[in-house]
Amino acid sequence: MKKVLVTGAGGFVGRHSINTLVEHGFEVHAVASKTLPTLSSDCTWHLANLLDHTFIKEVVCQVKPTHLLHFAWCYTVPGQYWKSEDNFLWVQASLELLRQFREQGGERVVMGGTCAEYDWKYGYCSEVVTPRNPDTPYGICKKALQEIVNSYSETTSLSSAWGRIFFPYGDYEYPNRLVSSVILSLLKGEAARCSHGNQIRDFLYVQDVADAFVALLESEVTGAVNIGSGQPIAIKDVVYKIADIIGRSDLVQLGAIASAAKEAPLLVADVTRLSNEVGWLPKFNLEMGLRQAIIWWNNSNYTGLKIE
């Protein structure tokens, strides 16, 4: 039987992968670092600090997974994780996890990467063409880890792939990120204060992100694969789509806050490998995903109110 170990399984993307993995016939073992979520009765949860190599060895030896889906990384608080020293610790931990996985007979590994590995001045990001020249510790550490994983896989004949995530949004997103913060503000009847919003980005609903990783895990595709929609859209258009759905366009305030210094005007994924080689396409278009996200946030404890 296919047996998968999912790290970061209580996180934003990881938690959405569990039911899909179960539906696809995996025996799922999910790793959480602090508390054990009750997300699914169809998987086995493990409490482990993956920064402690002893815990890594214990959980991998106990589970003996055939597959590894590695999402765990440093706590991704917006504005903080880009320069966190924990990024360097997670490179070490991820390599130890990879080594233990192979030593216990592991066959296929997929790890979560980031569009921050690319040189953002190019805008349109292709795994084959676009240079990788990250300028943050987060991007640098992810880039370094991907290169080592590639080399290790070639040396040991381990099957591996690397999913570079672009701009996910949806249920359980950190509340201060763009989409969630706009939704929360408008649901509360408060102004949604944004930058000019002309930046063009590539957004993908989080369930689609998780499903793309499961498809990549089940495929034989190796190397880096962009995980995005491939559809460019201006941030201001996303904001107004949210406002139109909620019915509070009057509360949108573009230009109310400054954009980040040296912010890239364009960041969009080339999803040719994802669609043609992995054979995966998203189930949610932008409006469908935003509606799902709005419903989730409206039913959460963050707003204190309900709308029809």
PDB file of C-alpha atoms in Angstrom:
ATOM      1  CA  MET A   1       0.000   0.000   0.000  1.00  0.00           C
ATOM      2  CA  LYS A   2       1.127   3.558  -0.686  1.00  0.00           C
ATOM      3  CA  LYS A   3       2.046   5.153   2.629  1.00  0.00           C
ATOM      4  CA  VAL A   4       2.713   8.918   2.723  1.00  0.00           C
ATOM      5  CA  LEU A   5       4.255  11.046   5.454  1.00  0.00           C
ATOM      6  CA  VAL A   6       2.983  14.643   5.267  1.00  0.00           C
ATOM      7  CA  THR A   7       4.948  17.282   7.171  1.00  0.00           C
ATOM      8  CA  GLY A   8       3.430  20.661   7.949  1.00  0.00           C
ATOM      9  CA  ALA A   9       0.102  18.842   7.820  1.00  0.00           C
ATOM     10  CA  GLY A  10      -1.589  21.344  10.114  1.00  0.00           C
ATOM     11  CA  GLY A  11      -0.457  24.276   7.989  1.00  0.00           C
ATOM     12  CA  PHE A  12      -2.132  26.313   5.271  1.00  0.00           C
ATOM     13  CA  VAL A  13      -1.444  23.995   2.316  1.00  0.00           C
ATOM     14  CA  GLY A  14      -0.667  20.739   4.126  1.00  0.00           C
ATOM     15  CA  ARG A  15      -4.055  20.418   5.830  1.00  0.00           C
ATOM     16  CA  HIS A  16      -5.801  20.641   2.459  1.00  0.00           C
ATOM     17  CA  SER A  17      -3.792  17.734   1.047  1.00  0.00           C
ATOM     18  CA  ILE A  18      -4.936  15.125   3.563  1.00  0.00           C
ATOM     19  CA  ASN A  19      -8.419  14.277   2.293  1.00  0.00           C
ATOM     20  CA  THR A  20      -7.202  14.203  -1.306  1.00  0.00           C
ATOM     21  CA  LEU A  21      -4.421  11.791  -0.382  1.00  0.00           C
ATOM     22  CA  VAL A  22      -6.906   9.544   1.425  1.00  0.00           C
ATOM     23  CA  GLU A  23      -9.256   9.642  -1.573  1.00  0.00           C
ATOM     24  CA  HIS A  24      -6.348   8.604  -3.808  1.00  0.00           C
ATOM     25  CA  GLY A  25      -5.669   5.493  -1.774  1.00  0.00           C
ATOM     26  CA  PHE A  26      -2.772   6.595   0.425  1.00  0.00           C
ATOM     27  CA  GLU A  27      -2.335   5.533   4.023  1.00  0.00           C
ATOM     28  CA  VAL A  28      -1.727   9.014   5.405  1.00  0.00           C
ATOM     29  CA  HIS A  29       0.560   9.840   8.320  1.00  0.00           C
ATOM     30  CA  ALA A  30       0.419  13.537   9.169  1.00  0.00           C
ATOM     31  CA  VAL A  31       3.036  15.384  11.204  1.00  0.00           C
ATOM     32  CA  ALA A  32       2.217  18.438  13.328  1.00  0.00           C
ATOM     33  CA  SER A  33       4.697  20.381  15.433  1.00  0.00           C
ATOM     34  CA  LYS A  34       2.649  21.697  18.374  1.00  0.00           C
ATOM     35  CA  THR A  35      -0.917  20.409  18.586  1.00  0.00           C
ATOM     36  CA  LEU A  36      -2.691  17.585  16.800  1.00  0.00           C
ATOM     37  CA  PRO A  37      -5.529  18.934  14.642  1.00  0.00           C
ATOM     38  CA  THR A  38      -8.706  16.896  14.242  1.00  0.00           C
ATOM     39  CA  LEU A  39      -8.883  17.378  10.492  1.00  0.00           C
ATOM     40  CA  SER A  40      -9.528  13.816   9.415  1.00  0.00           C
ATOM     41  CA  SER A  41     -10.269  10.525  11.106  1.00  0.00           C
ATOM     42  CA  ASP A  42      -8.806   8.724   8.092  1.00  0.00           C
ATOM     43  CA  CYS A  43      -5.179   9.577   8.844  1.00  0.00           C
ATOM     44  CA  THR A  44      -2.736   8.974  11.679  1.00  0.00           C
ATOM     45  CA  TRP A  45      -1.330  12.057  13.394  1.00  0.00           C
ATOM     46  CA  HIS A  46       2.183  12.344  14.814  1.00  0.00           C
ATOM     47  CA  LEU A  47       3.446  15.090  17.094  1.00  0.00           C
ATOM     48  CA  ALA A  48       7.087  15.817  16.235  1.00  0.00           C
ATOM     49  CA  ASN A  49       9.552  18.689  16.315  1.00  0.00           C
ATOM     50  CA  LEU A  50      11.260  18.265  12.959  1.00  0.00           C
ATOM     51  CA  LEU A  51      14.051  20.639  13.974  1.00  0.00           C
ATOM     52  CA  ASP A  52      15.146  17.901  16.371  1.00  0.00           C
ATOM     53  CA  HIS A  53      16.878  15.189  14.342  1.00  0.00           C
ATOM     54  CA  THR A  54      16.000  12.585  16.976  1.00  0.00           C
ATOM     55  CA  PHE A  55      12.295  13.169  16.354  1.00  0.00           C
ATOM     56  CA  ILE A  56      12.838  12.955  12.595  1.00  0.00           C
ATOM     57  CA  LYS A  57      14.447   9.537  12.891  1.00  0.00           C
ATOM     58  CA  GLU A  58      11.788   8.285  15.291  1.00  0.00           C
ATOM     59  CA  VAL A  59       8.791   9.252  13.151  1.00  0.00           C
ATOM     60  CA  VAL A  60      10.302   8.041   9.864  1.00  0.00           C
ATOM     61  CA  CYS A  61      11.410   4.719  11.382  1.00  0.00           C
ATOM     62  CA  GLN A  62       7.969   4.258  12.920  1.00  0.00           C
ATOM     63  CA  VAL A  63       5.999   5.028   9.748  1.00  0.00           C
ATOM     64  CA  LYS A  64       8.388   3.707   7.062  1.00  0.00           C
ATOM     65  CA  PRO A  65       6.625   5.731   4.345  1.00  0.00           C
ATOM     66  CA  THR A  66       6.856   4.971   0.650  1.00  0.00           C
ATOM     67  CA  HIS A  67       6.106   8.628  -0.164  1.00  0.00           C
ATOM     68  CA  LEU A  68       7.036  11.936   1.476  1.00  0.00           C
ATOM     69  CA  LEU A  69       5.184  15.225   1.022  1.00  0.00           C
ATOM     70  CA  HIS A  70       7.213  17.889   2.801  1.00  0.00           C
ATOM     71  CA  PHE A  71       5.516  21.234   3.515  1.00  0.00           C
ATOM     72  CA  ALA A  72       6.933  22.027   6.969  1.00  0.00           C
ATOM     73  CA  TRP A  73       9.035  25.188   7.200  1.00  0.00           C
ATOM     74  CA  CYS A  74       9.559  28.084   9.580  1.00  0.00           C
ATOM     75  CA  TYR A  75       6.490  29.900  10.931  1.00  0.00           C
ATOM     76  CA  THR A  76       5.306  31.925   7.948  1.00  0.00           C
ATOM     77  CA  VAL A  77       4.124  35.158   9.573  1.00  0.00           C
ATOM     78  CA  PRO A  78       3.824  37.728   6.751  1.00  0.00           C
ATOM     79  CA  GLY A  79       6.772  40.111   6.706  1.00  0.00           C
ATOM     80  CA  GLN A  80       8.832  38.001   9.133  1.00  0.00           C
ATOM     81  CA  TYR A  81       9.634  34.668   7.487  1.00  0.00           C
ATOM     82  CA  TRP A  82      11.509  36.279   4.575  1.00  0.00           C
ATOM     83  CA  LYS A  83      14.508  37.073   6.815  1.00  0.00           C
ATOM     84  CA  SER A  84      14.083  34.594   9.669  1.00  0.00           C
ATOM     85  CA  GLU A  85      17.181  32.702  10.780  1.00  0.00           C
ATOM     86  CA  ASP A  86      14.970  29.634  11.091  1.00  0.00           C
ATOM     87  CA  ASN A  87      15.170  29.267   7.308  1.00  0.00           C
ATOM     88  CA  PHE A  88      18.709  27.943   7.685  1.00  0.00           C
ATOM     89  CA  LEU A  89      17.655  25.462  10.368  1.00  0.00           C
ATOM     90  CA  TRP A  90      14.937  24.121   8.099  1.00  0.00           C
ATOM     91  CA  VAL A  91      17.436  23.380   5.337  1.00  0.00           C
ATOM     92  CA  GLN A  92      19.322  21.129   7.756  1.00  0.00           C
ATOM     93  CA  ALA A  93      16.142  19.512   9.070  1.00  0.00           C
ATOM     94  CA  SER A  94      14.803  18.876   5.572  1.00  0.00           C
ATOM     95  CA  LEU A  95      18.019  17.174   4.496  1.00  0.00           C
ATOM     96  CA  GLU A  96      17.973  14.927   7.554  1.00  0.00           C
ATOM     97  CA  LEU A  97      14.328  14.088   6.838  1.00  0.00           C
ATOM     98  CA  LEU A  98      15.248  13.238   3.244  1.00  0.00           C
ATOM     99  CA  ARG A  99      18.149  11.020   4.346  1.00  0.00           C
ATOM    100  CA  GLN A 100      16.067   9.132   6.893  1.00  0.00           C
ATOM    101  CA  PHE A 101      13.255   8.710   4.367  1.00  0.00           C
ATOM    102  CA  ARG A 102      15.530   7.058   1.842  1.00  0.00           C
ATOM    103  CA  GLU A 103      17.246   4.886   4.446  1.00  0.00           C
ATOM    104  CA  GLN A 104      13.840   3.521   5.490  1.00  0.00           C
ATOM    105  CA  GLY A 105      13.009   2.522   1.916  1.00  0.00           C
ATOM    106  CA  GLY A 106      11.266   5.675   0.713  1.00  0.00           C
ATOM    107  CA  GLU A 107      10.528   5.768  -3.005  1.00  0.00           C
ATOM    108  CA  ARG A 108       9.146   9.189  -3.972  1.00  0.00           C
ATOM    109  CA  VAL A 109       9.493  12.633  -2.365  1.00  0.00           C
ATOM    110  CA  VAL A 110       7.904  15.991  -3.223  1.00  0.00           C
ATOM    111  CA  MET A 111       8.871  19.147  -1.353  1.00  0.00           C
ATOM    112  CA  GLY A 112       7.266  22.574  -1.244  1.00  0.00           C
ATOM    113  CA  GLY A 113       9.273  25.359  -2.826  1.00  0.00           C
ATOM    114  CA  THR A 114       8.440  28.976  -3.621  1.00  0.00           C
ATOM    115  CA  CYS A 115       8.323  31.500  -6.422  1.00  0.00           C
ATOM    116  CA  ALA A 116      10.748  33.510  -4.241  1.00  0.00           C
ATOM    117  CA  GLU A 117      13.507  31.324  -5.680  1.00  0.00           C
ATOM    118  CA  TYR A 118      13.236  33.154  -9.011  1.00  0.00           C
ATOM    119  CA  ASP A 119      14.794  36.445 -10.074  1.00  0.00           C
ATOM    120  CA  TRP A 120      11.665  38.594  -9.873  1.00  0.00           C
ATOM    121  CA  LYS A 121      12.775  41.180 -12.372  1.00  0.00           C
ATOM    122  CA  TYR A 122      11.915  38.682 -15.131  1.00  0.00           C
ATOM    123  CA  GLY A 123       8.243  38.584 -14.117  1.00  0.00           C
ATOM    124  CA  TYR A 124       7.137  35.532 -16.109  1.00  0.00           C
ATOM    125  CA  CYS A 125       8.642  32.549 -14.324  1.00  0.00           C
ATOM    126  CA  SER A 126       9.610  29.386 -16.206  1.00  0.00           C
ATOM    127  CA  GLU A 127      11.320  26.429 -14.519  1.00  0.00           C
ATOM    128  CA  VAL A 128      13.452  25.977 -17.630  1.00  0.00           C
ATOM    129  CA  VAL A 129      14.343  29.542 -18.652  1.00  0.00           C
ATOM    130  CA  THR A 130      13.982  32.002 -15.781  1.00  0.00           C
ATOM    131  CA  PRO A 131      17.123  32.570 -13.668  1.00  0.00           C
ATOM    132  CA  ARG A 132      16.915  31.884  -9.964  1.00  0.00           C
ATOM    133  CA  ASN A 133      18.441  34.738  -8.022  1.00  0.00           C
ATOM    134  CA  PRO A 134      16.602  35.132  -4.696  1.00  0.00           C
ATOM    135  CA  ASP A 135      17.384  38.129  -2.515  1.00  0.00           C
ATOM    136  CA  THR A 136      15.955  36.936   0.832  1.00  0.00           C
ATOM    137  CA  PRO A 137      17.115  34.217   3.238  1.00  0.00           C
ATOM    138  CA  TYR A 138      13.802  32.449   2.613  1.00  0.00           C
ATOM    139  CA  GLY A 139      14.306  32.286  -1.145  1.00  0.00           C
ATOM    140  CA  ILE A 140      18.013  31.503  -0.862  1.00  0.00           C
ATOM    141  CA  CYS A 141      17.418  28.597   1.535  1.00  0.00           C
ATOM    142  CA  LYS A 142      14.645  27.136  -0.606  1.00  0.00           C
ATOM    143  CA  LYS A 143      16.819  27.411  -3.715  1.00  0.00           C
ATOM    144  CA  ALA A 144      19.757  25.742  -1.968  1.00  0.00           C
ATOM    145  CA  LEU A 145      17.587  22.932  -0.646  1.00  0.00           C
ATOM    146  CA  GLN A 146      16.107  22.240  -4.078  1.00  0.00           C
ATOM    147  CA  GLU A 147      19.559  21.970  -5.633  1.00  0.00           C
ATOM    148  CA  ILE A 148      20.738  19.575  -2.917  1.00  0.00           C
ATOM    149  CA  VAL A 149      17.577  17.458  -3.211  1.00  0.00           C
ATOM    150  CA  ASN A 150      18.131  17.216  -6.976  1.00  0.00           C
ATOM    151  CA  SER A 151      21.743  16.146  -6.529  1.00  0.00           C
ATOM    152  CA  TYR A 152      20.914  13.705  -3.739  1.00  0.00           C
ATOM    153  CA  SER A 153      18.161  12.142  -5.844  1.00  0.00           C
ATOM    154  CA  GLU A 154      20.454  11.676  -8.817  1.00  0.00           C
ATOM    155  CA  THR A 155      23.156  10.150  -6.615  1.00  0.00           C
ATOM    156  CA  THR A 156      20.828   7.734  -4.827  1.00  0.00           C
ATOM    157  CA  SER A 157      18.253   7.092  -7.619  1.00  0.00           C
ATOM    158  CA  LEU A 158      15.498   8.500  -5.389  1.00  0.00           C
ATOM    159  CA  SER A 159      12.501   9.902  -7.297  1.00  0.00           C
ATOM    160  CA  SER A 160      11.912  13.542  -6.348  1.00  0.00           C
ATOM    161  CA  ALA A 161      10.080  16.675  -7.434  1.00  0.00           C
ATOM    162  CA  TRP A 162       9.861  20.226  -6.175  1.00  0.00           C
ATOM    163  CA  GLY A 163       6.680  22.337  -6.317  1.00  0.00           C
ATOM    164  CA  ARG A 164       7.241  26.096  -6.527  1.00  0.00           C
ATOM    165  CA  ILE A 165       4.179  27.753  -4.998  1.00  0.00           C
ATOM    166  CA  PHE A 166       3.086  31.177  -6.247  1.00  0.00           C
ATOM    167  CA  PHE A 167       0.219  33.034  -4.495  1.00  0.00           C
ATOM    168  CA  PRO A 168      -2.196  30.716  -2.663  1.00  0.00           C
ATOM    169  CA  TYR A 169      -5.264  32.017  -0.860  1.00  0.00           C
ATOM    170  CA  GLY A 170      -8.274  30.543   0.882  1.00  0.00           C
ATOM    171  CA  ASP A 171      -9.371  28.723   4.041  1.00  0.00           C
ATOM    172  CA  TYR A 172      -6.974  28.954   7.000  1.00  0.00           C
ATOM    173  CA  GLU A 173      -4.797  31.575   5.308  1.00  0.00           C
ATOM    174  CA  TYR A 174      -2.915  33.846   7.668  1.00  0.00           C
ATOM    175  CA  PRO A 175      -5.420  36.666   8.365  1.00  0.00           C
ATOM    176  CA  ASN A 176      -2.994  39.499   7.550  1.00  0.00           C
ATOM    177  CA  ARG A 177      -2.302  38.363   3.997  1.00  0.00           C
ATOM    178  CA  LEU A 178      -3.873  40.236   1.094  1.00  0.00           C
ATOM    179  CA  VAL A 179      -6.960  38.196   0.214  1.00  0.00           C
ATOM    180  CA  SER A 180      -7.859  37.247   3.783  1.00  0.00           C
ATOM    181  CA  SER A 181      -7.311  40.767   5.143  1.00  0.00           C
ATOM    182  CA  VAL A 182      -9.531  42.313   2.466  1.00  0.00           C
ATOM    183  CA  ILE A 183     -12.258  39.728   3.084  1.00  0.00           C
ATOM    184  CA  LEU A 184     -12.151  40.246   6.845  1.00  0.00           C
ATOM    185  CA  SER A 185     -12.231  44.028   6.578  1.00  0.00           C
ATOM    186  CA  LEU A 186     -15.200  44.056   4.236  1.00  0.00           C
ATOM    187  CA  LEU A 187     -17.152  41.449   6.219  1.00  0.00           C
ATOM    188  CA  LYS A 188     -16.728  43.664   9.288  1.00  0.00           C
ATOM    189  CA  GLY A 189     -17.832  46.747   7.364  1.00  0.00           C
ATOM    190  CA  GLU A 190     -14.384  48.294   7.641  1.00  0.00           C
ATOM    191  CA  ALA A 191     -12.282  49.984   4.968  1.00  0.00           C
ATOM    192  CA  ALA A 192     -10.052  47.677   2.934  1.00  0.00           C
ATOM    193  CA  ARG A 193      -6.881  49.764   2.746  1.00  0.00           C
ATOM    194  CA  CYS A 194      -4.607  48.611  -0.076  1.00  0.00           C
ATOM    195  CA  SER A 195      -1.700  49.835  -2.177  1.00  0.00           C
ATOM    196  CA  HIS A 196      -2.286  51.043  -5.735  1.00  0.00           C
ATOM    197  CA  GLY A 197      -3.013  47.452  -6.721  1.00  0.00           C
ATOM    198  CA  ASN A 198      -1.389  47.553 -10.153  1.00  0.00           C
ATOM    199  CA  GLN A 199       0.953  44.672  -9.301  1.00  0.00           C
ATOM    200  CA  ILE A 200       0.145  41.619 -11.422  1.00  0.00           C
ATOM    201  CA  ARG A 201       0.205  38.270  -9.662  1.00  0.00           C
ATOM    202  CA  ASP A 202      -0.727  34.604 -10.049  1.00  0.00           C
ATOM    203  CA  PHE A 203      -3.336  33.468  -7.507  1.00  0.00           C
ATOM    204  CA  LEU A 204      -4.469  29.879  -6.908  1.00  0.00           C
ATOM    205  CA  TYR A 205      -7.064  28.628  -4.427  1.00  0.00           C
ATOM    206  CA  VAL A 206      -5.401  26.609  -1.665  1.00  0.00           C
ATOM    207  CA  GLN A 207      -7.326  23.391  -2.310  1.00  0.00           C
ATOM    208  CA  ASP A 208      -6.086  23.480  -5.893  1.00  0.00           C
ATOM    209  CA  VAL A 209      -2.546  24.043  -4.623  1.00  0.00           C
ATOM    210  CA  ALA A 210      -2.807  20.982  -2.387  1.00  0.00           C
ATOM    211  CA  ASP A 211      -4.381  18.882  -5.149  1.00  0.00           C
ATOM    212  CA  ALA A 212      -1.607  19.882  -7.541  1.00  0.00           C
ATOM    213  CA  PHE A 213       0.964  18.602  -5.045  1.00  0.00           C
ATOM    214  CA  VAL A 214      -0.862  15.287  -4.724  1.00  0.00           C
ATOM    215  CA  ALA A 215      -0.931  14.968  -8.519  1.00  0.00           C
ATOM    216  CA  LEU A 216       2.786  15.758  -8.632  1.00  0.00           C
ATOM    217  CA  LEU A 217       3.458  13.165  -5.918  1.00  0.00           C
ATOM    218  CA  GLU A 218       1.597  10.499  -7.888  1.00  0.00           C
ATOM    219  CA  SER A 219       3.326  11.353 -11.158  1.00  0.00           C
ATOM    220  CA  GLU A 220       6.782  10.388 -12.349  1.00  0.00           C
ATOM    221  CA  VAL A 221       7.732  13.988 -13.100  1.00  0.00           C
ATOM    222  CA  THR A 222      11.038  15.041 -11.538  1.00  0.00           C
ATOM    223  CA  GLY A 223      12.631  18.398 -10.796  1.00  0.00           C
ATOM    224  CA  ALA A 224      10.961  21.761 -10.294  1.00  0.00           C
ATOM    225  CA  VAL A 225       7.317  22.340 -11.229  1.00  0.00           C
ATOM    226  CA  ASN A 226       5.516  25.654 -10.829  1.00  0.00           C
ATOM    227  CA  ILE A 227       2.316  25.461  -8.762  1.00  0.00           C
ATOM    228  CA  GLY A 228       0.150  28.331  -9.946  1.00  0.00           C
ATOM    229  CA  SER A 229      -2.791  29.212 -12.171  1.00  0.00           C
ATOM    230  CA  GLY A 230      -0.769  30.695 -15.025  1.00  0.00           C
ATOM    231  CA  GLN A 231      -3.375  33.488 -15.136  1.00  0.00           C
ATOM    232  CA  PRO A 232      -2.068  37.036 -14.592  1.00  0.00           C
ATOM    233  CA  ILE A 233      -4.368  39.416 -12.724  1.00  0.00           C
ATOM    234  CA  ALA A 234      -3.849  42.820 -11.103  1.00  0.00           C
ATOM    235  CA  ILE A 235      -4.166  42.882  -7.327  1.00  0.00           C
ATOM    236  CA  LYS A 236      -6.742  45.674  -7.559  1.00  0.00           C
ATOM    237  CA  ASP A 237      -8.941  43.441  -9.713  1.00  0.00           C
ATOM    238  CA  VAL A 238      -8.786  40.704  -7.088  1.00  0.00           C
ATOM    239  CA  VAL A 239      -9.725  43.227  -4.402  1.00  0.00           C
ATOM    240  CA  TYR A 240     -12.704  44.477  -6.386  1.00  0.00           C
ATOM    241  CA  LYS A 241     -13.862  40.914  -7.133  1.00  0.00           C
ATOM    242  CA  ILE A 242     -13.954  40.284  -3.387  1.00  0.00           C
ATOM    243  CA  ALA A 243     -15.769  43.569  -2.816  1.00  0.00           C
ATOM    244  CA  ASP A 244     -18.334  42.836  -5.525  1.00  0.00           C
ATOM    245  CA  ILE A 245     -19.121  39.408  -4.045  1.00  0.00           C
ATOM    246  CA  ILE A 246     -19.563  40.859  -0.555  1.00  0.00           C
ATOM    247  CA  GLY A 247     -21.326  43.939  -1.890  1.00  0.00           C
ATOM    248  CA  ARG A 248     -19.032  46.536  -0.307  1.00  0.00           C
ATOM    249  CA  SER A 249     -17.058  48.118  -3.155  1.00  0.00           C
ATOM    250  CA  ASP A 250     -17.539  51.429  -1.388  1.00  0.00           C
ATOM    251  CA  LEU A 251     -15.084  50.329   1.313  1.00  0.00           C
ATOM    252  CA  VAL A 252     -12.143  49.664  -1.025  1.00  0.00           C
ATOM    253  CA  GLN A 253      -9.372  52.236  -0.621  1.00  0.00           C
ATOM    254  CA  LEU A 254      -6.687  51.780  -3.275  1.00  0.00           C
ATOM    255  CA  GLY A 255      -3.510  53.766  -2.669  1.00  0.00           C
ATOM    256  CA  ALA A 256      -4.205  54.065   1.054  1.00  0.00           C
ATOM    257  CA  ILE A 257      -0.935  52.340   1.915  1.00  0.00           C
ATOM    258  CA  ALA A 258       2.424  52.408   0.197  1.00  0.00           C
ATOM    259  CA  SER A 259       3.584  49.466  -1.877  1.00  0.00           C
ATOM    260  CA  ALA A 260       6.749  47.670  -0.820  1.00  0.00           C
ATOM    261  CA  ALA A 261      10.053  49.093  -1.998  1.00  0.00           C
ATOM    262  CA  LYS A 262      11.328  47.488  -5.226  1.00  0.00           C
ATOM    263  CA  GLU A 263       8.141  45.449  -5.499  1.00  0.00           C
ATOM    264  CA  ALA A 264       7.989  43.361  -8.662  1.00  0.00           C
ATOM    265  CA  PRO A 265       5.302  44.636 -11.063  1.00  0.00           C
ATOM    266  CA  LEU A 266       4.718  41.157 -12.521  1.00  0.00           C
ATOM    267  CA  LEU A 267       4.981  37.628 -11.069  1.00  0.00           C
ATOM    268  CA  VAL A 268       3.239  34.879 -13.022  1.00  0.00           C
ATOM    269  CA  ALA A 269       3.916  31.146 -13.342  1.00  0.00           C
ATOM    270  CA  ASP A 270       4.544  29.279 -16.558  1.00  0.00           C
ATOM    271  CA  VAL A 271       2.427  26.190 -15.814  1.00  0.00           C
ATOM    272  CA  THR A 272       3.348  24.193 -18.921  1.00  0.00           C
ATOM    273  CA  ARG A 273       5.029  21.416 -16.913  1.00  0.00           C
ATOM    274  CA  LEU A 274       2.141  21.251 -14.447  1.00  0.00           C
ATOM    275  CA  SER A 275      -0.535  20.981 -17.123  1.00  0.00           C
ATOM    276  CA  ASN A 276       1.279  19.004 -19.822  1.00  0.00           C
ATOM    277  CA  GLU A 277       3.625  16.712 -17.886  1.00  0.00           C
ATOM    278  CA  VAL A 278       1.839  16.275 -14.563  1.00  0.00           C
ATOM    279  CA  GLY A 279      -1.516  16.446 -16.343  1.00  0.00           C
ATOM    280  CA  TRP A 280      -3.168  18.622 -13.712  1.00  0.00           C
ATOM    281  CA  LEU A 281      -5.601  21.524 -14.120  1.00  0.00           C
ATOM    282  CA  PRO A 282      -7.281  23.603 -11.392  1.00  0.00           C
ATOM    283  CA  LYS A 283     -10.889  22.985 -10.391  1.00  0.00           C
ATOM    284  CA  PHE A 284     -11.475  26.526  -9.112  1.00  0.00           C
ATOM    285  CA  ASN A 285     -11.364  29.704 -11.154  1.00  0.00           C
ATOM    286  CA  LEU A 286     -10.644  32.922  -9.269  1.00  0.00           C
ATOM    287  CA  GLU A 287     -14.257  33.846  -8.539  1.00  0.00           C
ATOM    288  CA  MET A 288     -15.108  30.337  -7.342  1.00  0.00           C
ATOM    289  CA  GLY A 289     -12.094  30.294  -5.055  1.00  0.00           C
ATOM    290  CA  LEU A 290     -12.829  33.739  -3.656  1.00  0.00           C
ATOM    291  CA  ARG A 291     -16.424  32.768  -2.936  1.00  0.00           C
ATOM    292  CA  GLN A 292     -15.236  29.693  -1.046  1.00  0.00           C
ATOM    293  CA  ALA A 293     -12.752  31.779   0.914  1.00  0.00           C
ATOM    294  CA  ILE A 294     -15.404  34.362   1.796  1.00  0.00           C
ATOM    295  CA  ILE A 295     -17.779  31.650   3.018  1.00  0.00           C
ATOM    296  CA  TRP A 296     -15.033  30.135   5.173  1.00  0.00           C
ATOM    297  CA  TRP A 297     -13.984  33.437   6.733  1.00  0.00           C
ATOM    298  CA  ASN A 298     -17.611  34.422   7.266  1.00  0.00           C
ATOM    299  CA  ASN A 299     -18.190  31.187   9.203  1.00  0.00           C
ATOM    300  CA  SER A 300     -14.978  31.546  11.202  1.00  0.00           C
ATOM    301  CA  ASN A 301     -14.589  33.232  14.558  1.00  0.00           C
ATOM    302  CA  TYR A 302     -12.723  36.198  13.107  1.00  0.00           C
ATOM    303  CA  THR A 303     -15.685  38.304  11.993  1.00  0.00           C
ATOM    304  CA  GLY A 304     -18.201  37.862  14.790  1.00  0.00           C
ATOM    305  CA  LEU A 305     -21.007  38.065  12.254  1.00  0.00           C
ATOM    306  CA  LYS A 306     -22.706  36.089   9.519  1.00  0.00           C
ATOM    307  CA  ILE A 307     -23.916  37.209   6.112  1.00  0.00           C
ATOM    308  CA  GLU A 308     -26.261  35.414   3.732  1.00  0.00           C
TER     309      GLU A 308
END
